[in-house]
Amino acid sequence: MNPPPRPSIRDQLDALYRSDSRRVFASLVRILKDFELADDAMHEAFAAAVVDWERDGVPASPTAWLVSTGRFKAIDTLRRQGRLKELQGEIAARMAEVATENASRAEGEIEDDRLRLIFTCCHPEIDPRIRVPLTLREVCGLTTEEIARAFLTTKGSMAQRIVRGKAKIREAGIPFVVPSLSELPARLDAVLSAIYLVFNEGYSASQGEAPIRANLTAEAIRLGRLLHQLLPEPEVKGLLALMLLHESRREARVSDDGEIILMEDQDRRRWDQRLIAEGIVLVEDALRSRRFGAYTLQGAISAIHAEAPTADQTDWNQIVVLYSALLQIEPSPVIELNRAVAVAMRDGPEAGLAIIDAILARGDLADYHLAHSARGELLCRAGEKEAAIAALTRAAELTQQEAEKRLLNTKIERLRT
């Protein structure tokens, strides 16, 4: 049997772009202190790699090669623009600092440029409404449209926020560093929110063909682990636990042909017990501190699902209690929707429907496809077939995710036939 053909240089670069382009970008931002210059330099470096690697072979450290090449490309750009003399000393000094910064963890420094960039994007001088979207765009490479969907707003409005955020970093001279330990608590909420939204976009992609973007969930977990090393606070433990417990189900969430499998239908033997065990330990540590918040409560809910041998044996009463506590900490129509589903599982579909109908009657979540999807499922369980079809049809119209759309349309066809 012949071995499979080796991937071409272009295929290798495509894979490297998907996995490491934001790492290269973050390092270039740190060195160059300019988002646009770093972005242009990164793309020029990848373009140069197509030619150079075909001729010379793939370097031993591809990511380091791309960062170094990107830096030289940026210097060429500055020279052409006549800005090199103005910035040359600053860039040279910044390069001299790199070895020192990466060799020492004093004052909370760590060897990860993306975490530095997250803290830059979440600096207190930046408008709180801008911090997380800016992080998602610049650190993780999500499109403006994807971020707008996550925040239930328009693409144009979100683009304006991101532009304002980058301008503020430039004008205020905000440094590209991890803050000192004394400054971390004030910045933590925005950083946790950014990491969790990255995870969510990977766990349940907002659009496109693939329902899961494993590179984003892996990146969010990696950043969560780094943050936990830096600051092992209860909510950091809670967020890391939540992500690990969700990630433990990844292999069981999608069929071999790319179709979504709902939790109640998943083969629980395929759940990753190693991640579940790690997540449960973190949740229990956070709960024992009595200083936990929303992420820890969500992690506890996920732990209950993970510990249930079957869907029928899920402790829905405990989940309702936890969602009620979560609503007290973080009032949100999405959390209220999740609680409504748990109430329906405990008390029957009519009880959950009453809550969802009240949410929609207020005007909340009117364009949120999961609200209509949950309503359609409960109407189906209540025996209201025509109303269920209408709700599921509305959900299918709203979702931009192809696998989710197919799942909804399959349900609709089953109800019709």
CSV table of C-alpha atoms in Angstrom, one decimal:
chain,number,residue,atom,x,y,z
A,1,MET,CA,0.0,0.0,0.0
A,2,ASN,CA,1.5,3.3,-1.1
A,3,PRO,CA,1.8,6.0,1.6
A,4,PRO,CA,-0.5,9.0,1.3
A,5,PRO,CA,1.0,11.9,-0.7
A,6,ARG,CA,2.7,14.6,1.3
A,7,PRO,CA,0.7,17.9,1.5
A,8,SER,CA,2.0,20.6,-0.8
A,9,ILE,CA,3.7,23.7,0.5
A,10,ARG,CA,0.5,25.7,-0.2
A,11,ASP,CA,-1.6,23.1,1.7
A,12,GLN,CA,0.8,23.3,4.7
A,13,LEU,CA,0.7,27.1,4.6
A,14,ASP,CA,-3.1,27.0,4.5
A,15,ALA,CA,-3.2,24.8,7.6
A,16,LEU,CA,-0.6,27.0,9.3
A,17,TYR,CA,-2.6,30.1,8.5
A,18,ARG,CA,-5.7,28.5,10.1
A,19,SER,CA,-3.8,27.4,13.2
A,20,ASP,CA,-1.1,30.1,13.8
A,21,SER,CA,-1.9,33.3,11.9
A,22,ARG,CA,-3.3,35.1,14.9
A,23,ARG,CA,-0.2,34.1,16.9
A,24,VAL,CA,2.0,35.6,14.2
A,25,PHE,CA,-0.3,38.7,14.1
A,26,ALA,CA,-0.2,39.1,17.9
A,27,SER,CA,3.6,39.0,17.9
A,28,LEU,CA,3.9,41.5,15.1
A,29,VAL,CA,1.4,43.8,16.9
A,30,ARG,CA,3.6,43.6,20.0
A,31,ILE,CA,6.8,44.4,18.0
A,32,LEU,CA,5.3,47.1,15.7
A,33,LYS,CA,2.6,48.6,17.9
A,34,ASP,CA,0.4,49.1,14.9
A,35,PHE,CA,-2.6,46.9,14.0
A,36,GLU,CA,-2.8,47.7,10.3
A,37,LEU,CA,1.0,47.5,9.8
A,38,ALA,CA,1.0,44.1,11.6
A,39,ASP,CA,-1.9,42.8,9.6
A,40,ASP,CA,-0.3,43.8,6.3
A,41,ALA,CA,3.1,42.4,7.4
A,42,MET,CA,1.6,39.1,8.4
A,43,HIS,CA,-0.1,38.6,5.0
A,44,GLU,CA,3.1,39.6,3.2
A,45,ALA,CA,5.0,37.0,5.3
A,46,PHE,CA,2.6,34.2,4.3
A,47,ALA,CA,2.9,35.3,0.7
A,48,ALA,CA,6.7,35.2,0.9
A,49,ALA,CA,6.6,31.8,2.4
A,50,VAL,CA,4.9,30.4,-0.7
A,51,VAL,CA,8.0,31.2,-2.7
A,52,ASP,CA,10.7,30.8,-0.2
A,53,TRP,CA,9.5,27.5,1.3
A,54,GLU,CA,9.0,26.0,-2.2
A,55,ARG,CA,12.7,26.8,-2.9
A,56,ASP,CA,14.3,26.2,0.5
A,57,GLY,CA,11.9,23.9,2.3
A,58,VAL,CA,9.8,24.5,5.4
A,59,PRO,CA,12.0,26.0,8.2
A,60,ALA,CA,12.4,24.3,11.5
A,61,SER,CA,10.3,26.9,13.3
A,62,PRO,CA,7.7,28.1,10.8
A,63,THR,CA,5.9,30.5,13.1
A,64,ALA,CA,9.1,32.2,14.2
A,65,TRP,CA,10.1,32.5,10.5
A,66,LEU,CA,6.8,34.2,9.7
A,67,VAL,CA,7.2,36.6,12.6
A,68,SER,CA,10.7,37.5,11.6
A,69,THR,CA,9.8,37.9,7.9
A,70,GLY,CA,6.8,39.9,8.8
A,71,ARG,CA,8.9,42.3,10.8
A,72,PHE,CA,11.3,42.8,7.9
A,73,LYS,CA,8.3,43.3,5.5
A,74,ALA,CA,7.0,46.0,7.9
A,75,ILE,CA,10.4,47.8,7.9
A,76,ASP,CA,10.4,47.8,4.1
A,77,THR,CA,6.9,49.3,4.2
A,78,LEU,CA,8.0,52.0,6.7
A,79,ARG,CA,11.0,52.7,4.5
A,80,ARG,CA,8.8,53.2,1.5
A,81,GLN,CA,6.5,55.5,3.4
A,82,GLY,CA,9.4,57.5,4.8
A,83,ARG,CA,8.5,56.6,8.4
A,84,LEU,CA,11.4,54.3,9.2
A,85,LYS,CA,13.7,56.9,10.7
A,86,GLU,CA,10.9,58.0,12.9
A,87,LEU,CA,10.1,54.5,14.3
A,88,GLN,CA,13.3,52.6,13.8
A,89,GLY,CA,14.7,53.2,17.3
A,90,GLU,CA,11.4,52.3,18.9
A,91,ILE,CA,11.1,49.0,16.9
A,92,ALA,CA,14.8,48.1,17.6
A,93,ALA,CA,14.3,48.8,21.3
A,94,ARG,CA,11.2,46.7,21.3
A,95,MET,CA,13.0,43.8,19.7
A,96,ALA,CA,15.7,44.0,22.3
A,97,GLU,CA,13.1,43.6,25.0
A,98,VAL,CA,11.6,40.4,23.6
A,99,ALA,CA,14.3,38.1,25.0
A,100,THR,CA,14.1,39.6,28.4
A,101,GLU,CA,10.3,39.5,28.5
A,102,ASN,CA,10.2,35.9,27.4
A,103,ALA,CA,12.9,34.8,29.8
A,104,SER,CA,11.2,36.2,32.9
A,105,ARG,CA,7.8,35.8,34.5
A,106,ALA,CA,8.3,38.6,37.0
A,107,GLU,CA,5.4,40.9,37.4
A,108,GLY,CA,3.1,38.3,35.8
A,109,GLU,CA,4.8,38.3,32.4
A,110,ILE,CA,4.2,35.1,30.4
A,111,GLU,CA,5.4,33.8,27.1
A,112,ASP,CA,2.2,34.4,25.0
A,113,ASP,CA,1.6,37.4,22.8
A,114,ARG,CA,-2.1,36.7,22.3
A,115,LEU,CA,-2.7,36.9,26.0
A,116,ARG,CA,-0.8,40.2,26.0
A,117,LEU,CA,-3.0,41.4,23.2
A,118,ILE,CA,-6.2,40.4,25.0
A,119,PHE,CA,-5.2,42.5,27.9
A,120,THR,CA,-4.3,45.4,25.6
A,121,CYS,CA,-7.8,45.2,24.0
A,122,CYS,CA,-9.4,45.1,27.4
A,123,HIS,CA,-7.5,48.1,28.8
A,124,PRO,CA,-9.6,50.3,31.2
A,125,GLU,CA,-9.2,53.3,28.9
A,126,ILE,CA,-11.1,51.5,26.1
A,127,ASP,CA,-14.9,51.8,26.2
A,128,PRO,CA,-16.3,48.6,27.9
A,129,ARG,CA,-18.6,48.0,25.0
A,130,ILE,CA,-15.6,47.9,22.6
A,131,ARG,CA,-13.2,45.7,24.6
A,132,VAL,CA,-14.6,42.2,23.9
A,133,PRO,CA,-15.5,42.8,20.2
A,134,LEU,CA,-12.0,44.3,19.6
A,135,THR,CA,-10.4,41.2,21.2
A,136,LEU,CA,-12.5,38.8,19.1
A,137,ARG,CA,-11.5,40.6,15.9
A,138,GLU,CA,-7.8,41.3,16.5
A,139,VAL,CA,-6.8,38.4,18.8
A,140,CYS,CA,-8.9,35.6,17.3
A,141,GLY,CA,-9.6,36.7,13.8
A,142,LEU,CA,-13.4,36.4,13.9
A,143,THR,CA,-15.0,38.4,11.2
A,144,THR,CA,-17.0,41.6,12.0
A,145,GLU,CA,-20.2,39.8,11.0
A,146,GLU,CA,-19.5,36.9,13.3
A,147,ILE,CA,-18.9,39.3,16.2
A,148,ALA,CA,-22.0,41.3,15.4
A,149,ARG,CA,-24.0,38.1,15.5
A,150,ALA,CA,-22.6,37.2,18.9
A,151,PHE,CA,-23.7,40.6,20.2
A,152,LEU,CA,-27.0,40.6,18.4
A,153,THR,CA,-26.2,43.8,16.5
A,154,THR,CA,-25.5,45.0,13.0
A,155,LYS,CA,-22.3,44.5,11.1
A,156,GLY,CA,-21.9,48.3,10.4
A,157,SER,CA,-22.4,49.2,14.1
A,158,MET,CA,-19.8,46.6,15.2
A,159,ALA,CA,-17.3,47.7,12.6
A,160,GLN,CA,-17.5,51.3,14.0
A,161,ARG,CA,-16.8,50.0,17.5
A,162,ILE,CA,-13.8,48.0,16.4
A,163,VAL,CA,-12.3,51.0,14.5
A,164,ARG,CA,-12.8,53.2,17.6
A,165,GLY,CA,-11.1,50.7,19.8
A,166,LYS,CA,-8.0,50.5,17.6
A,167,ALA,CA,-7.8,54.3,17.4
A,168,LYS,CA,-8.0,54.5,21.2
A,169,ILE,CA,-5.0,52.1,21.6
A,170,ARG,CA,-3.0,54.1,19.1
A,171,GLU,CA,-3.9,57.6,20.5
A,172,ALA,CA,-3.6,56.7,24.2
A,173,GLY,CA,-0.4,54.7,23.7
A,174,ILE,CA,-1.8,51.7,25.5
A,175,PRO,CA,1.0,49.2,26.1
A,176,PHE,CA,1.0,45.7,24.7
A,177,VAL,CA,1.8,43.9,28.0
A,178,VAL,CA,0.2,41.7,30.6
A,179,PRO,CA,-0.6,44.0,33.5
A,180,SER,CA,1.0,43.6,36.9
A,181,LEU,CA,-0.8,41.3,39.4
A,182,SER,CA,-2.2,44.3,41.2
A,183,GLU,CA,-3.9,45.5,38.0
A,184,LEU,CA,-5.3,42.1,36.9
A,185,PRO,CA,-8.6,42.0,38.8
A,186,ALA,CA,-9.9,45.2,37.2
A,187,ARG,CA,-9.2,43.8,33.8
A,188,LEU,CA,-10.3,40.2,34.4
A,189,ASP,CA,-14.1,40.3,33.6
A,190,ALA,CA,-13.5,41.6,30.0
A,191,VAL,CA,-10.7,39.1,29.4
A,192,LEU,CA,-12.9,36.2,30.7
A,193,SER,CA,-15.8,37.4,28.5
A,194,ALA,CA,-13.5,37.5,25.4
A,195,ILE,CA,-12.1,34.0,26.0
A,196,TYR,CA,-15.6,32.6,26.5
A,197,LEU,CA,-17.0,34.2,23.4
A,198,VAL,CA,-14.1,32.8,21.4
A,199,PHE,CA,-15.0,29.4,22.8
A,200,ASN,CA,-18.7,29.8,22.0
A,201,GLU,CA,-17.9,30.7,18.4
A,202,GLY,CA,-15.9,27.5,18.1
A,203,TYR,CA,-18.4,25.3,20.1
A,204,SER,CA,-21.4,26.4,18.0
A,205,ALA,CA,-20.3,28.3,14.9
A,206,SER,CA,-22.6,31.2,14.1
A,207,GLN,CA,-22.5,30.5,10.4
A,208,GLY,CA,-20.9,28.4,7.7
A,209,GLU,CA,-21.0,24.7,6.9
A,210,ALA,CA,-19.2,23.2,9.9
A,211,PRO,CA,-21.1,23.4,13.2
A,212,ILE,CA,-17.9,23.2,15.3
A,213,ARG,CA,-14.6,25.2,14.8
A,214,ALA,CA,-12.2,23.1,16.9
A,215,ASN,CA,-9.3,25.5,16.4
A,216,LEU,CA,-11.3,28.2,18.2
A,217,THR,CA,-12.3,25.9,21.2
A,218,ALA,CA,-8.7,24.7,21.5
A,219,GLU,CA,-7.4,28.3,21.4
A,220,ALA,CA,-9.9,29.5,24.0
A,221,ILE,CA,-9.0,26.5,26.3
A,222,ARG,CA,-5.3,27.2,25.8
A,223,LEU,CA,-5.7,30.9,26.8
A,224,GLY,CA,-7.9,29.8,29.7
A,225,ARG,CA,-5.1,27.6,31.0
A,226,LEU,CA,-2.6,30.4,30.6
A,227,LEU,CA,-4.8,32.7,32.5
A,228,HIS,CA,-5.4,30.1,35.2
A,229,GLN,CA,-1.6,29.8,35.7
A,230,LEU,CA,-1.3,33.6,35.9
A,231,LEU,CA,-4.3,34.2,38.2
A,232,PRO,CA,-6.0,31.0,39.7
A,233,GLU,CA,-9.1,32.9,40.8
A,234,PRO,CA,-12.4,31.1,41.3
A,235,GLU,CA,-14.0,32.6,38.2
A,236,VAL,CA,-11.0,31.7,36.1
A,237,LYS,CA,-11.3,28.1,37.4
A,238,GLY,CA,-15.1,28.3,36.6
A,239,LEU,CA,-14.6,29.4,33.0
A,240,LEU,CA,-11.9,26.9,32.3
A,241,ALA,CA,-14.1,24.1,33.8
A,242,LEU,CA,-17.0,25.2,31.7
A,243,MET,CA,-15.0,25.1,28.5
A,244,LEU,CA,-13.5,21.7,29.4
A,245,LEU,CA,-16.8,20.2,30.2
A,246,HIS,CA,-18.4,21.4,26.9
A,247,GLU,CA,-15.3,20.3,25.0
A,248,SER,CA,-15.6,16.8,26.5
A,249,ARG,CA,-18.7,16.2,24.3
A,250,ARG,CA,-17.2,17.4,21.0
A,251,GLU,CA,-16.6,14.0,19.5
A,252,ALA,CA,-20.3,13.0,20.2
A,253,ARG,CA,-21.9,16.2,18.9
A,254,VAL,CA,-21.5,15.7,15.2
A,255,SER,CA,-22.2,12.6,13.1
A,256,ASP,CA,-19.7,11.2,10.6
A,257,ASP,CA,-21.5,13.0,7.8
A,258,GLY,CA,-21.4,16.3,9.6
A,259,GLU,CA,-24.9,16.4,11.1
A,260,ILE,CA,-25.6,17.8,14.6
A,261,ILE,CA,-26.5,15.3,17.3
A,262,LEU,CA,-28.4,16.8,20.2
A,263,MET,CA,-27.2,16.0,23.7
A,264,GLU,CA,-30.1,13.7,24.5
A,265,ASP,CA,-29.2,11.5,21.5
A,266,GLN,CA,-25.4,11.5,22.0
A,267,ASP,CA,-23.4,8.4,22.7
A,268,ARG,CA,-22.1,9.3,26.1
A,269,ARG,CA,-19.4,6.6,25.8
A,270,ARG,CA,-17.7,9.0,23.4
A,271,TRP,CA,-17.5,11.9,26.0
A,272,ASP,CA,-13.9,12.6,27.1
A,273,GLN,CA,-13.8,11.4,30.7
A,274,ARG,CA,-10.4,13.0,31.2
A,275,LEU,CA,-11.7,16.5,30.4
A,276,ILE,CA,-14.8,15.8,32.5
A,277,ALA,CA,-12.8,14.8,35.5
A,278,GLU,CA,-10.5,17.9,35.2
A,279,GLY,CA,-13.6,20.2,34.8
A,280,ILE,CA,-15.4,18.8,37.8
A,281,VAL,CA,-12.3,19.3,40.0
A,282,LEU,CA,-12.1,22.9,38.9
A,283,VAL,CA,-15.8,23.5,39.5
A,284,GLU,CA,-15.7,22.1,43.0
A,285,ASP,CA,-12.6,24.2,43.8
A,286,ALA,CA,-14.4,27.3,42.6
A,287,LEU,CA,-17.6,26.5,44.5
A,288,ARG,CA,-15.7,25.9,47.7
A,289,SER,CA,-14.2,29.4,47.6
A,290,ARG,CA,-17.7,30.9,47.9
A,291,ARG,CA,-16.4,33.8,45.7
A,292,PHE,CA,-17.6,32.3,42.5
A,293,GLY,CA,-19.8,33.9,39.8
A,294,ALA,CA,-21.6,33.2,36.5
A,295,TYR,CA,-18.9,31.1,34.9
A,296,THR,CA,-18.7,28.8,37.9
A,297,LEU,CA,-22.5,28.3,38.0
A,298,GLN,CA,-22.6,27.5,34.3
A,299,GLY,CA,-19.7,25.1,34.8
A,300,ALA,CA,-21.7,23.4,37.6
A,301,ILE,CA,-24.7,23.1,35.3
A,302,SER,CA,-22.4,21.5,32.7
A,303,ALA,CA,-21.0,19.2,35.3
A,304,ILE,CA,-24.5,17.9,36.2
A,305,HIS,CA,-25.0,17.0,32.5
A,306,ALA,CA,-21.6,15.3,32.4
A,307,GLU,CA,-22.2,13.2,35.4
A,308,ALA,CA,-25.7,11.9,34.3
A,309,PRO,CA,-25.3,8.3,33.0
A,310,THR,CA,-28.2,8.9,30.6
A,311,ALA,CA,-30.3,11.9,29.5
A,312,ASP,CA,-33.3,10.6,31.5
A,313,GLN,CA,-31.2,10.6,34.7
A,314,THR,CA,-30.2,14.3,34.5
A,315,ASP,CA,-31.0,16.1,37.7
A,316,TRP,CA,-33.2,18.8,36.1
A,317,ASN,CA,-34.3,20.2,39.5
A,318,GLN,CA,-30.7,21.0,40.4
A,319,ILE,CA,-30.2,22.6,37.0
A,320,VAL,CA,-33.3,24.8,37.4
A,321,VAL,CA,-31.9,25.9,40.9
A,322,LEU,CA,-28.5,26.8,39.4
A,323,TYR,CA,-30.1,28.7,36.5
A,324,SER,CA,-32.2,30.6,39.0
A,325,ALA,CA,-29.1,31.6,40.9
A,326,LEU,CA,-27.4,32.5,37.6
A,327,LEU,CA,-30.2,34.9,36.7
A,328,GLN,CA,-29.7,36.7,40.1
A,329,ILE,CA,-26.1,37.2,39.3
A,330,GLU,CA,-26.4,37.9,35.6
A,331,PRO,CA,-29.9,38.8,34.4
A,332,SER,CA,-30.1,37.9,30.7
A,333,PRO,CA,-32.9,36.8,28.3
A,334,VAL,CA,-30.6,34.0,27.0
A,335,ILE,CA,-30.0,32.6,30.5
A,336,GLU,CA,-33.8,33.0,31.1
A,337,LEU,CA,-34.4,31.0,27.9
A,338,ASN,CA,-32.0,28.2,29.1
A,339,ARG,CA,-33.8,28.1,32.4
A,340,ALA,CA,-37.1,27.8,30.6
A,341,VAL,CA,-35.9,24.7,28.8
A,342,ALA,CA,-34.7,23.2,32.1
A,343,VAL,CA,-38.1,24.0,33.7
A,344,ALA,CA,-39.8,22.3,30.8
A,345,MET,CA,-37.7,19.2,31.3
A,346,ARG,CA,-38.6,19.1,35.0
A,347,ASP,CA,-42.2,20.3,35.0
A,348,GLY,CA,-43.4,19.6,31.4
A,349,PRO,CA,-43.4,21.5,28.1
A,350,GLU,CA,-46.2,23.9,29.0
A,351,ALA,CA,-44.3,25.3,32.0
A,352,GLY,CA,-41.3,26.1,29.8
A,353,LEU,CA,-43.5,27.5,27.0
A,354,ALA,CA,-45.1,30.0,29.3
A,355,ILE,CA,-41.6,31.4,30.2
A,356,ILE,CA,-40.4,31.5,26.6
A,357,ASP,CA,-43.6,33.2,25.4
A,358,ALA,CA,-43.2,35.8,28.0
A,359,ILE,CA,-39.6,36.5,26.9
A,360,LEU,CA,-40.7,36.9,23.3
A,361,ALA,CA,-43.7,39.0,24.3
A,362,ARG,CA,-41.3,41.5,25.8
A,363,GLY,CA,-39.5,41.8,22.5
A,364,ASP,CA,-36.4,40.0,23.8
A,365,LEU,CA,-34.8,37.4,21.5
A,366,ALA,CA,-37.2,38.0,18.7
A,367,ASP,CA,-34.4,37.4,16.1
A,368,TYR,CA,-32.6,34.8,18.2
A,369,HIS,CA,-33.0,31.5,16.4
A,370,LEU,CA,-32.4,29.3,19.5
A,371,ALA,CA,-35.4,30.9,21.2
A,372,HIS,CA,-37.7,29.9,18.3
A,373,SER,CA,-36.0,26.5,18.1
A,374,ALA,CA,-36.6,25.8,21.8
A,375,ARG,CA,-40.2,27.0,21.5
A,376,GLY,CA,-40.8,24.7,18.5
A,377,GLU,CA,-39.3,21.7,20.3
A,378,LEU,CA,-41.6,22.3,23.4
A,379,LEU,CA,-44.6,22.9,21.2
A,380,CYS,CA,-43.9,19.6,19.5
A,381,ARG,CA,-43.7,17.8,22.9
A,382,ALA,CA,-46.9,19.4,23.9
A,383,GLY,CA,-48.6,18.0,20.8
A,384,GLU,CA,-49.2,21.4,19.0
A,385,LYS,CA,-47.9,20.3,15.6
A,386,GLU,CA,-48.8,23.3,13.5
A,387,ALA,CA,-47.5,25.9,16.0
A,388,ALA,CA,-44.3,23.8,16.3
A,389,ILE,CA,-43.8,23.8,12.6
A,390,ALA,CA,-44.2,27.6,12.5
A,391,ALA,CA,-41.7,28.1,15.3
A,392,LEU,CA,-39.1,25.8,13.8
A,393,THR,CA,-39.6,27.4,10.4
A,394,ARG,CA,-38.8,30.8,11.9
A,395,ALA,CA,-35.7,29.4,13.6
A,396,ALA,CA,-34.5,27.9,10.3
A,397,GLU,CA,-35.0,31.3,8.6
A,398,LEU,CA,-32.9,33.0,11.3
A,399,THR,CA,-29.9,30.7,11.6
A,400,GLN,CA,-26.9,31.2,9.4
A,401,GLN,CA,-25.4,27.8,10.3
A,402,GLU,CA,-25.9,25.2,7.6
A,403,ALA,CA,-25.9,22.1,9.8
A,404,GLU,CA,-28.3,23.7,12.2
A,405,LYS,CA,-30.6,24.7,9.4
A,406,ARG,CA,-30.6,21.1,8.1
A,407,LEU,CA,-31.4,19.8,11.6
A,408,LEU,CA,-34.4,22.2,11.9
A,409,ASN,CA,-35.6,21.4,8.4
A,410,THR,CA,-35.5,17.7,9.2
A,411,LYS,CA,-37.6,18.2,12.3
A,412,ILE,CA,-40.1,20.2,10.2
A,413,GLU,CA,-40.4,17.5,7.6
A,414,ARG,CA,-40.9,14.8,10.2
A,415,LEU,CA,-43.7,16.9,11.7
A,416,ARG,CA,-45.3,17.4,8.3
A,417,THR,CA,-45.2,13.7,7.4
